GROMACS .gro file of C-alpha atoms in nm:
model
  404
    1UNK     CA    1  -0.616  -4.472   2.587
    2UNK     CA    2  -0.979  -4.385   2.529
    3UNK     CA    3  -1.296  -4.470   2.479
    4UNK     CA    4  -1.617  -4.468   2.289
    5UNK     CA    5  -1.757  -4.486   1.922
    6UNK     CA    6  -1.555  -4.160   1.837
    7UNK     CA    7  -1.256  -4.298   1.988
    8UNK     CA    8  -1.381  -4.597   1.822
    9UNK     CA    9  -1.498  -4.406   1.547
   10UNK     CA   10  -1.142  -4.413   1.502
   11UNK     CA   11  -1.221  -4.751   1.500
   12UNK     CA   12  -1.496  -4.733   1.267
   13UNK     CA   13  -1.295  -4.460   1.066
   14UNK     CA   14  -0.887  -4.602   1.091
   15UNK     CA   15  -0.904  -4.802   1.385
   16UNK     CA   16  -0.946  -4.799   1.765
   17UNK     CA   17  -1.077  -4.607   2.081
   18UNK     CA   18  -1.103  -4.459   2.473
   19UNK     CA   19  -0.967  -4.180   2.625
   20UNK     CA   20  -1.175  -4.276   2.925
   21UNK     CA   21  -1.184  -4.092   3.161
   22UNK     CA   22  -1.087  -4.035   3.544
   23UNK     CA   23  -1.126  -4.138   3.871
   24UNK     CA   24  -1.256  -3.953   4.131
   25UNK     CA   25  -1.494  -3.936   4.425
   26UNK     CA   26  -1.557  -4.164   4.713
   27UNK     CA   27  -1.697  -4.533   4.703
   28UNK     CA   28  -2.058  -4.373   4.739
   29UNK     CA   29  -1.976  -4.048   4.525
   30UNK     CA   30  -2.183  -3.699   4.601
   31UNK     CA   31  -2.536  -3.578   4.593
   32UNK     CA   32  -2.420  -3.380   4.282
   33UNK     CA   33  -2.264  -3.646   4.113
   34UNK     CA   34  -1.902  -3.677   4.188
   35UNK     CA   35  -1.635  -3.588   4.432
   36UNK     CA   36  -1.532  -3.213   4.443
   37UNK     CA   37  -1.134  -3.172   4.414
   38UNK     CA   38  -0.985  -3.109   4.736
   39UNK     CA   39  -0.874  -2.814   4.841
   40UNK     CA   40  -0.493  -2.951   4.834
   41UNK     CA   41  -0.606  -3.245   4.691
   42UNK     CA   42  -0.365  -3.458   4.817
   43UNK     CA   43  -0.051  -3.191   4.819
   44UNK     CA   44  -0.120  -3.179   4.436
   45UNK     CA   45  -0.031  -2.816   4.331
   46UNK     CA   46  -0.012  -2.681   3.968
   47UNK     CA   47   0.256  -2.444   3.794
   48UNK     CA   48   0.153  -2.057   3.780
   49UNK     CA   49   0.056  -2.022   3.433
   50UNK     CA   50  -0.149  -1.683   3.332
   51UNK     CA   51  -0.504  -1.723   3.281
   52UNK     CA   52  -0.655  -1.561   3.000
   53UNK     CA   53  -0.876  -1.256   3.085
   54UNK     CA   54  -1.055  -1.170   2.739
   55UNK     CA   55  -1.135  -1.295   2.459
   56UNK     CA   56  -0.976  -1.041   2.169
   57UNK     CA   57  -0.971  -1.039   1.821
   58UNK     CA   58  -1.002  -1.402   1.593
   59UNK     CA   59  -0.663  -1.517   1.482
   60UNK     CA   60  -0.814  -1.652   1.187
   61UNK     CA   61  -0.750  -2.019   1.256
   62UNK     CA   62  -0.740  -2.263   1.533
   63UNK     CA   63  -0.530  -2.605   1.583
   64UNK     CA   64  -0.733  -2.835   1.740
   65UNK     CA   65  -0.628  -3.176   1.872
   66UNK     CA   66  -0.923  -3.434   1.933
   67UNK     CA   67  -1.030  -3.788   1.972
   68UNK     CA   68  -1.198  -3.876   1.654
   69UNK     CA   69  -1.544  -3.772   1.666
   70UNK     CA   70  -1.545  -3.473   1.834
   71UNK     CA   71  -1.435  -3.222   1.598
   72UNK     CA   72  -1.602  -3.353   1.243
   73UNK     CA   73  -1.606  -3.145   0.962
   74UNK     CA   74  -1.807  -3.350   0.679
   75UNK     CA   75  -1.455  -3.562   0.529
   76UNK     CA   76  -1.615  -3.878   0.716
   77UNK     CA   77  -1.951  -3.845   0.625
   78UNK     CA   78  -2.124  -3.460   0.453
   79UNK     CA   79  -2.363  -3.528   0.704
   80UNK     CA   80  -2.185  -3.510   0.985
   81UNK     CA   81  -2.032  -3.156   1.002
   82UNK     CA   82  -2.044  -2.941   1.307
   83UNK     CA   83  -1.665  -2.776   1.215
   84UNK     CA   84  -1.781  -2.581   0.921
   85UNK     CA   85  -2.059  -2.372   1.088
   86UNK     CA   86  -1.774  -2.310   1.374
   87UNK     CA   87  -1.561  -2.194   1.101
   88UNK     CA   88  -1.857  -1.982   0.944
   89UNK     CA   89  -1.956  -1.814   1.299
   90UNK     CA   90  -1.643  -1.760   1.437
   91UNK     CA   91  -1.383  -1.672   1.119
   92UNK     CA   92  -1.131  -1.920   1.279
   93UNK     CA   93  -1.026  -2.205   1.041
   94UNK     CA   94  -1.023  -2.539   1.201
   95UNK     CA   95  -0.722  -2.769   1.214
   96UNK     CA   96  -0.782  -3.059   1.333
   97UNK     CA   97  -0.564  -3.340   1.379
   98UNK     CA   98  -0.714  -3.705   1.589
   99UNK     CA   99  -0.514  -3.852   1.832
  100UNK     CA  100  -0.520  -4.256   1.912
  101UNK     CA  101  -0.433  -4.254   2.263
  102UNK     CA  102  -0.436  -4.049   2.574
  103UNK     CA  103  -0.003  -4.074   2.590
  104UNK     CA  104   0.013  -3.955   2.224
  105UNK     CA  105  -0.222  -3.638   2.283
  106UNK     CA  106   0.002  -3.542   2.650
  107UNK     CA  107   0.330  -3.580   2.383
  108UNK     CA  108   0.146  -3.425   2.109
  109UNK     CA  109   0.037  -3.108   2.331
  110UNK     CA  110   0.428  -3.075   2.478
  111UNK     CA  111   0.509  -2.976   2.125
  112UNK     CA  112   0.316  -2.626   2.133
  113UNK     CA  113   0.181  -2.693   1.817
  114UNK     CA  114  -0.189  -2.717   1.916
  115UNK     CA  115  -0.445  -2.469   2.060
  116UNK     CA  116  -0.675  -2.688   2.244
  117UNK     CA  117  -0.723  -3.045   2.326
  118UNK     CA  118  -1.017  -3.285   2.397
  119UNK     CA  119  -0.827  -3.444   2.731
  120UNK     CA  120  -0.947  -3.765   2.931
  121UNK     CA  121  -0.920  -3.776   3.282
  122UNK     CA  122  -0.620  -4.014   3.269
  123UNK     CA  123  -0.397  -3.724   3.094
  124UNK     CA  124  -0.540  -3.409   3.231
  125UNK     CA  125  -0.346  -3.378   3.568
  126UNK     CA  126  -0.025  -3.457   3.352
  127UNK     CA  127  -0.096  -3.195   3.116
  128UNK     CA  128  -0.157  -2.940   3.430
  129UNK     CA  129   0.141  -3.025   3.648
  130UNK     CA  130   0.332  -3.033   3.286
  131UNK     CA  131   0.273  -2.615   3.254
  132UNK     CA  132   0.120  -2.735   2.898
  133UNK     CA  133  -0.194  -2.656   2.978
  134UNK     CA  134  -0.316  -2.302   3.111
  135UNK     CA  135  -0.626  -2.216   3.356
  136UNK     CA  136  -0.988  -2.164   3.202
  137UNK     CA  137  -1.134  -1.820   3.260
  138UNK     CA  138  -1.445  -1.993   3.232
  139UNK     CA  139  -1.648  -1.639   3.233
  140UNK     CA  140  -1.555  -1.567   2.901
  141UNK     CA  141  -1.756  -1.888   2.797
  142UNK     CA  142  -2.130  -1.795   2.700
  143UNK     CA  143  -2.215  -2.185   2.774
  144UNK     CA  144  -2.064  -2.302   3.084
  145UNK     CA  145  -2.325  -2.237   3.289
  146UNK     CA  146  -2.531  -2.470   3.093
  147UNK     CA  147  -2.291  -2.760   3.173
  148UNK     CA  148  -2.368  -3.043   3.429
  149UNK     CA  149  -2.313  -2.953   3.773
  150UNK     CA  150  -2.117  -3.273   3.885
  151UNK     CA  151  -1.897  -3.230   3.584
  152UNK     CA  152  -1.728  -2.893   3.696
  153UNK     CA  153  -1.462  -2.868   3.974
  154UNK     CA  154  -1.373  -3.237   3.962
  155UNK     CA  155  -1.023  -3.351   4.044
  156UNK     CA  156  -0.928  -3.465   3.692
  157UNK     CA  157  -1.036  -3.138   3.541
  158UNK     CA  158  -0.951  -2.871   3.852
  159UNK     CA  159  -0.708  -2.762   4.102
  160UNK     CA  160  -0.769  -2.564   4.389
  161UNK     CA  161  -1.088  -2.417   4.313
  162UNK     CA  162  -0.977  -2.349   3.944
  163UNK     CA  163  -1.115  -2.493   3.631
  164UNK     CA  164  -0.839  -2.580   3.341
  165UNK     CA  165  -1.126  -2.647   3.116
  166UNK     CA  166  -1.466  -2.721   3.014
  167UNK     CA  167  -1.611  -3.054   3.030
  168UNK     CA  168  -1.743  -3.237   2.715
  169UNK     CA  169  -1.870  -3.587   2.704
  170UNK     CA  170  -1.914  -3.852   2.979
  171UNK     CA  171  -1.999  -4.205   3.049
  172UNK     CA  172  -1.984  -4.511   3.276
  173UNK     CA  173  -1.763  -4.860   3.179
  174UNK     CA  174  -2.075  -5.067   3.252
  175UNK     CA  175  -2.080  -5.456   3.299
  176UNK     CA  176  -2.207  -5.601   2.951
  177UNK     CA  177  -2.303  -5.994   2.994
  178UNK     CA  178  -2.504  -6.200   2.753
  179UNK     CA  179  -2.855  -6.243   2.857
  180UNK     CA  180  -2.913  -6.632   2.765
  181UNK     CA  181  -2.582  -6.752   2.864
  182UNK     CA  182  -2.512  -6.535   3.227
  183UNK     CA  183  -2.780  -6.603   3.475
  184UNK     CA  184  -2.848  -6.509   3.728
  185UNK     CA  185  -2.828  -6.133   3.586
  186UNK     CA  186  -2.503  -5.997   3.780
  187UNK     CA  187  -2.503  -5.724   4.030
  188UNK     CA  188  -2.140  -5.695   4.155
  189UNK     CA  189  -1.808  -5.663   3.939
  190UNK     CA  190  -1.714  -5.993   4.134
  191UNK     CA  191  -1.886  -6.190   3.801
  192UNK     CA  192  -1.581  -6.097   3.627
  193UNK     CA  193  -1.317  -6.072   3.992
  194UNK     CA  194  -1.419  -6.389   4.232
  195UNK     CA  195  -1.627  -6.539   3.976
  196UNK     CA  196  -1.455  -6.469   3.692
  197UNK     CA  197  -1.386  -6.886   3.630
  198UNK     CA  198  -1.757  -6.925   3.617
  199UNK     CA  199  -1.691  -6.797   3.262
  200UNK     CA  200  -1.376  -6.920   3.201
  201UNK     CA  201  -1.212  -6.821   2.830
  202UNK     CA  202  -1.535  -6.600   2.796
  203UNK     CA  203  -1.442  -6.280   2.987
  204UNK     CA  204  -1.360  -5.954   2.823
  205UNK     CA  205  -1.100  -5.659   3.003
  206UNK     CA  206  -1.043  -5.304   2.883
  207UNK     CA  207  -0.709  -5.315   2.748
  208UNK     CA  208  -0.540  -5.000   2.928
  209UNK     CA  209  -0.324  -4.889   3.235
  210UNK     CA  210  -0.614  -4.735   3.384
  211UNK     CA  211  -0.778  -5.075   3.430
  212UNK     CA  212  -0.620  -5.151   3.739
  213UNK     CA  213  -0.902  -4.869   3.878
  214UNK     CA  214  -1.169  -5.144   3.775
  215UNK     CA  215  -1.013  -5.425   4.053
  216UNK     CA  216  -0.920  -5.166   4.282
  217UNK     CA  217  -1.266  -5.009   4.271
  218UNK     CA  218  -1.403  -5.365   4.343
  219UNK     CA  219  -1.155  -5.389   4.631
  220UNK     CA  220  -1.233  -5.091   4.772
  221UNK     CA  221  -1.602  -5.236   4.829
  222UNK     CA  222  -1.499  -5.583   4.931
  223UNK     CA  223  -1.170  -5.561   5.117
  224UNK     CA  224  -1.196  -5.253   5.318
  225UNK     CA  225  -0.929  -5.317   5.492
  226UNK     CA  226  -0.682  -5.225   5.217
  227UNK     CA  227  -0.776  -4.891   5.338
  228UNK     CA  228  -0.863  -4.761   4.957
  229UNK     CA  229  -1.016  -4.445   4.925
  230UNK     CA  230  -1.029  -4.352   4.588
  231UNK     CA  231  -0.908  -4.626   4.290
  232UNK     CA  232  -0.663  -4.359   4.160
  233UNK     CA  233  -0.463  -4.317   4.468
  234UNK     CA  234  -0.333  -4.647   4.554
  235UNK     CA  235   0.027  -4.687   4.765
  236UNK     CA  236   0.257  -4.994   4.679
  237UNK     CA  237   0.035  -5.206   4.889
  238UNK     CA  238  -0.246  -5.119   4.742
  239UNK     CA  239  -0.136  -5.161   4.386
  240UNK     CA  240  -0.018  -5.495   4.429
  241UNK     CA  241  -0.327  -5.610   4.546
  242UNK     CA  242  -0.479  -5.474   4.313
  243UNK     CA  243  -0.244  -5.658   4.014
  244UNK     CA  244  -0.271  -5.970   4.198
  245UNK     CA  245  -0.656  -5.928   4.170
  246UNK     CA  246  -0.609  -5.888   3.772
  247UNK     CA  247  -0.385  -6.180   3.712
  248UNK     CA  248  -0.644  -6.412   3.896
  249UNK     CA  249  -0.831  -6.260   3.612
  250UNK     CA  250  -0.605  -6.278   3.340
  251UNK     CA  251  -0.706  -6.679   3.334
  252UNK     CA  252  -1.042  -6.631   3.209
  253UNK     CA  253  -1.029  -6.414   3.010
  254UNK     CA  254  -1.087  -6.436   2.639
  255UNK     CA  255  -0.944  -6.087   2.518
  256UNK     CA  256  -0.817  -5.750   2.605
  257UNK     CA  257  -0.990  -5.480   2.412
  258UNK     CA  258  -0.914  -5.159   2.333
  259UNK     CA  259  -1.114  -5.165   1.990
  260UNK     CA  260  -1.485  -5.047   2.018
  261UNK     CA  261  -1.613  -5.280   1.696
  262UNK     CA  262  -1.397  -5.577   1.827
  263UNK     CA  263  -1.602  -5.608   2.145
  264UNK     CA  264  -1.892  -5.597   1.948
  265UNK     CA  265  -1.800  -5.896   1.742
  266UNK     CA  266  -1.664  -6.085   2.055
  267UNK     CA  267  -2.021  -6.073   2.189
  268UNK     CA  268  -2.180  -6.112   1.845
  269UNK     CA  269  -2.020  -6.468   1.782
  270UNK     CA  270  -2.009  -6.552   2.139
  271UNK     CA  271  -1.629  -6.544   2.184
  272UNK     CA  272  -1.715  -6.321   2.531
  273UNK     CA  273  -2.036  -6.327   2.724
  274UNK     CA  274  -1.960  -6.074   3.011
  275UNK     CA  275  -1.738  -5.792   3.087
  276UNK     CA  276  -1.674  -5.414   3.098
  277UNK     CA  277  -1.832  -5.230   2.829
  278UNK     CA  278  -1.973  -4.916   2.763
  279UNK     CA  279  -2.351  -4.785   2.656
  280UNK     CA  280  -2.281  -4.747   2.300
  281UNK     CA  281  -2.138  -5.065   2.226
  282UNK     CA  282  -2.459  -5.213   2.418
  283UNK     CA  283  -2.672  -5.051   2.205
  284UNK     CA  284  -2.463  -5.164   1.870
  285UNK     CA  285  -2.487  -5.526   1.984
  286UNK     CA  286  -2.903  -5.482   2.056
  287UNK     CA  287  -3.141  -5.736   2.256
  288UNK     CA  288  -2.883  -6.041   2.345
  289UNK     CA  289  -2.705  -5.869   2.581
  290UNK     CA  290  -2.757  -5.630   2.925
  291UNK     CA  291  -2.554  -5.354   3.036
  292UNK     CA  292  -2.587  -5.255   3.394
  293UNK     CA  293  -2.391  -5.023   3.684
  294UNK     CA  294  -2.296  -5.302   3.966
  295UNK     CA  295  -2.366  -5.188   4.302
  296UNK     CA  296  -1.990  -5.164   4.360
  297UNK     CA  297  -2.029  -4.809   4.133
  298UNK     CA  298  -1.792  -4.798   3.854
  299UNK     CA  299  -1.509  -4.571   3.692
  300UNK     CA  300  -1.576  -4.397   3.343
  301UNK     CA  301  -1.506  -4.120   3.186
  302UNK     CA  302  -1.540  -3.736   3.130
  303UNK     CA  303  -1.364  -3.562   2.879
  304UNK     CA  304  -1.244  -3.178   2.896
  305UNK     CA  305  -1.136  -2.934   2.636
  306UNK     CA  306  -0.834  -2.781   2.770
  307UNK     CA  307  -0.616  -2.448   2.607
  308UNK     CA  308  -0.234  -2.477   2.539
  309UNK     CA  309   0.004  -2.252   2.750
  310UNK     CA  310   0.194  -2.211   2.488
  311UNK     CA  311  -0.172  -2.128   2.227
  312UNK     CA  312  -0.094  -1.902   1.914
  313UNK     CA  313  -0.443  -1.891   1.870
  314UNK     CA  314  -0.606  -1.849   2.222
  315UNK     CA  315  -0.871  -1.627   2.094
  316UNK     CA  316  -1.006  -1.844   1.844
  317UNK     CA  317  -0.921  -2.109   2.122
  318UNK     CA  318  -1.167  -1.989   2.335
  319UNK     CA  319  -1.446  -1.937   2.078
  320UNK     CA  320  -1.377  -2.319   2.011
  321UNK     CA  321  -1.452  -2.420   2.346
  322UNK     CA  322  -1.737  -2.236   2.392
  323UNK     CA  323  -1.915  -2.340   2.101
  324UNK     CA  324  -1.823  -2.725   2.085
  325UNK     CA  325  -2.012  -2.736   2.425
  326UNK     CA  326  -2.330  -2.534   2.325
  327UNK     CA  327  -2.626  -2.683   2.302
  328UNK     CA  328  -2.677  -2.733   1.891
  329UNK     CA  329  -2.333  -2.944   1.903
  330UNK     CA  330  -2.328  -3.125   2.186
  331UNK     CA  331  -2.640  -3.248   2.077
  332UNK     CA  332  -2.469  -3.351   1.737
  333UNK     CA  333  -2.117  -3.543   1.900
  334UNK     CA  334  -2.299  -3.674   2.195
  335UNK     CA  335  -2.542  -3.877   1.949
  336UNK     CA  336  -2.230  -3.931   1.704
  337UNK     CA  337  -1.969  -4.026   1.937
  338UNK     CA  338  -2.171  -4.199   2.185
  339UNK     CA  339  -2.205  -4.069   2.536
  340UNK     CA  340  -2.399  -3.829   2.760
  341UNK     CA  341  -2.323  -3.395   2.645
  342UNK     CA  342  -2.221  -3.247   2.904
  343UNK     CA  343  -2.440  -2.952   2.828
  344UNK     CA  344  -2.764  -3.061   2.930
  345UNK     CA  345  -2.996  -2.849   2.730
  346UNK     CA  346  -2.824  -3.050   2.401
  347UNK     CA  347  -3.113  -3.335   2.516
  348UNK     CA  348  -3.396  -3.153   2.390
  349UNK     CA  349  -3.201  -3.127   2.007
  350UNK     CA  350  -3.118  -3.450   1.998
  351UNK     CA  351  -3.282  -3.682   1.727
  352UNK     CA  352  -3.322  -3.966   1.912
  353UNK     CA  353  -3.602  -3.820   2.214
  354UNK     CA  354  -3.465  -4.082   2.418
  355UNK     CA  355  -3.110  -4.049   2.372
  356UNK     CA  356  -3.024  -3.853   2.718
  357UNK     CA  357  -3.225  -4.104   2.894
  358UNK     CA  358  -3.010  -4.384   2.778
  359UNK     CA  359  -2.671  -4.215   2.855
  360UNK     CA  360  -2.857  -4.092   3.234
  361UNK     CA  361  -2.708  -3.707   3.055
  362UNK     CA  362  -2.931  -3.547   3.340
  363UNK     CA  363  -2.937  -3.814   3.642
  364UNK     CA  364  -2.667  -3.730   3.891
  365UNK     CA  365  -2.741  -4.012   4.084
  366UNK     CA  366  -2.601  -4.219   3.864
  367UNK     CA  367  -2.315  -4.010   3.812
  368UNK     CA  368  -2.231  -3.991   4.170
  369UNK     CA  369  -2.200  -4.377   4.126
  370UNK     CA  370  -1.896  -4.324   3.852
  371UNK     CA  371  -1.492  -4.245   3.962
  372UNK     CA  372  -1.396  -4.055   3.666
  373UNK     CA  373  -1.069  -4.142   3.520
  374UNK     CA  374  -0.804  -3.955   3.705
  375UNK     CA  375  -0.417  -3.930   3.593
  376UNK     CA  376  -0.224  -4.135   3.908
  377UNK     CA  377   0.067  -3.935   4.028
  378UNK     CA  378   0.267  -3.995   4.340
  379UNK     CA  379   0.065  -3.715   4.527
  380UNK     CA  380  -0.179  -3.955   4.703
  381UNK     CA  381  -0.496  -3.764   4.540
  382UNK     CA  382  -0.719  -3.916   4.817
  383UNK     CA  383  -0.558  -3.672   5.075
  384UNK     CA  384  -0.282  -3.915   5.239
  385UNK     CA  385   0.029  -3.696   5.249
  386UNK     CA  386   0.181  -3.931   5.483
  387UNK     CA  387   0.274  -4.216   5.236
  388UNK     CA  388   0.380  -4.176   4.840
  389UNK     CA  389   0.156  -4.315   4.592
  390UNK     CA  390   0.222  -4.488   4.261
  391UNK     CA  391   0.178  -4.307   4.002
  392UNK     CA  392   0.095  -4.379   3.544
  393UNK     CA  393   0.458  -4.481   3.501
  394UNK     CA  394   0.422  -4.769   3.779
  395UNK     CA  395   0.061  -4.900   3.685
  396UNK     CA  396   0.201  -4.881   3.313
  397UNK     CA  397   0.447  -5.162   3.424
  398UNK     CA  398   0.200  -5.303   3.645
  399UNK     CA  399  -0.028  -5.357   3.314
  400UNK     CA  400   0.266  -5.506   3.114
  401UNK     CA  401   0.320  -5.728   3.418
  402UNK     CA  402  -0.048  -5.830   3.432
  403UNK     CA  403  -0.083  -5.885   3.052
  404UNK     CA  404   0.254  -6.099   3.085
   0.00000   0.00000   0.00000
């Protein structure tokens, strides 16, 4: 499950989009934008697979495994090509292959066939406590001190102090409502929770598992006494509330979406006039509608290039990483795909001078406000190691539940 124009790209190009991203940090996040992985986080512990230690000779090629939109080599459009000079610097051919969904890129990267992967936060801790992922050695890459601070050492994309890759792209699932028709402007996710029969038959949902984050991220702020720390660590209890919540919802709603472009035309002809969204498909609709972040904070995602345990081509693997997050192509997916570069300096090469400012790229305020996407597994990832927590298989049948 994923995300944004790339994802939607696929949309644009065959046909859908998210990989978005993970949950983490506390209901009021951190000064530097997000909530560092515990130490233990939560009794979480990964496999001992060998980190790499240099970066040797090219293999000559590279099998990469991406959302669509983040590894483009000119097929979709010449003009969009940031592949070929990779190729041309590095002597490593490129083979790509997109993925749809989150699931399909954790089955795809079991097979041992791929190098590297663009992960979201929801599949990242299943592709580290798989073994299919190794540790990042992340002094062998020329550009990671250039990424965003609160990016690094989160719990979706670390454990125990250790990076297992470099992050990419980011963003926020906003609250999208049509200016003429919802007023007073909302604040709080409750305009689509408590109030959701306000707009009855004109709400909009993000069609995916890790939904369930959304109403137990609102729940966190308005029934404390759930005891909910974090939206990806939620017990039975907590769950259940939390599906309850979302078939209260389920009544008002108009349509599930999954599909970048068919949000856009649900808004466009007025088939939905509020719900979650994200910044690029607010900026594809234009003037009739608002995107904000409700006081509640929201989840969202960051992406991460991660390295097989099992690469043939680690070398070139590596030179991958490093240069899809350089400035000079950041600059070029972030713009393309839709969402704040993780490497910061990519804002001053971007086309549009005010690009960074719309996707807050630098402001880590308002990522401190954002629970990134983060795989739920039965180690309660909010520190609780006196209770089990559910984990992707049970809010999978949770969503099937919901969705009836």
């Amino acid at each position: 499950m994923r995300k944004t124009r790339s994802k939607t790209l696929a949309a644009v190009a065959c046909a859908g989009v998210l990989a978005l991203a993970s949950a983490c940090g506390t209901s009021s996040g951190g000064s530097d934008g997000g909530t560092k992985a515990d130490a233990d986080q939560g009794g979480f512990t990964a496999p001992d697979v060998p980190m790499q230690e240099s970066i040797g000779d090219p293999e000559g090629q590279v099998n990469i495994l991406a959302w669509p939109g983040y590894a483009e080599d000119g097929s979709t459009d010449k003009s969009i090509d940031w592949v070929t000079p990779f190729e041309k610097e590095s002597g490593c051919q490129a083979n790509v292959k997109y993925f749809d969904t989150s699931d399909q890129a954790v089955q795809l990267m079991k097979t041992g066939e791929y190098d590297v992967v663009s992960a979201s936060g929801d599949a990242t801790l299943r592709l580290i406590a798989g073994g299919d992922v190794a540790p990042v050695n992340t002094d062998l890459l020329t550009n990671y001190a250039d990424i965003a601070p609160f990016l690094k050492d989160q719990k979706f994309n670390s454990v125990d102090g250790q990076m297992y890759g470099v992050p990419h792209g980011w963003g926020a699932n906003l609250l999208m409502y049509n200016k003429d028709v919802v007023k007073p402007a909302p604040t709080s996710w409750g305009a689509v929770f408590d109030d959701a029969s306000t707009y009855a038959g004109k709400v909009t949902a993000y069609d995916s598992p890790i939904y369930i984050a959304d109403a137990a991220l609102y729940l966190m702020a308005t029934q404390p006494d759930l005891g909910i720390e974090d939206p990806y660590a939620l017990d039975q209890d907590q769950l259940a509330a939390a599906v309850d919540l979302l078939k209260a919802q389920k009544g008002n709603v108009s349509e599930y979406w999954s599909n970048y472009l068919k949000e856009v035309a649900a808004f466009k002809s007025g088939d939905s006039v509020i719900g979650t969204t994200w910044q690029v498909i607010a900026s594809t609709i234009g003037d009739s509608v608002a995107a904000v972040l409700p006081e509640e904070g929201s989840t969202g995602w960051s992406d991460t290039w991660m390295i097989s345990s099992e690469a043939k081509n680690p070398n070139c693997g590596y030179l991958w990483m490093d240069y899809i997050t350089s400035p000079e192509a950041q600059a070029q997916v972030a713009e393309y795909f839709g969402e704040a570069p993780a490497n910061t300096k990519a804002c001053d090469l971007t086309t549009d001078t005010s690009f960074c400012d719309t996707y807050h790229a630098e402001d880590s305020d308002f990522a401190s406000q954002i629970h990134y996407w983060t795989t739920p597994i039965s180690q309660c990832l909010d520190g609780r190691t006196d209770t089990e927590c559910t984990d992707y298989g049970d809010w999978t049948t949770a969503w099937t539940e919901i969705k009836g």
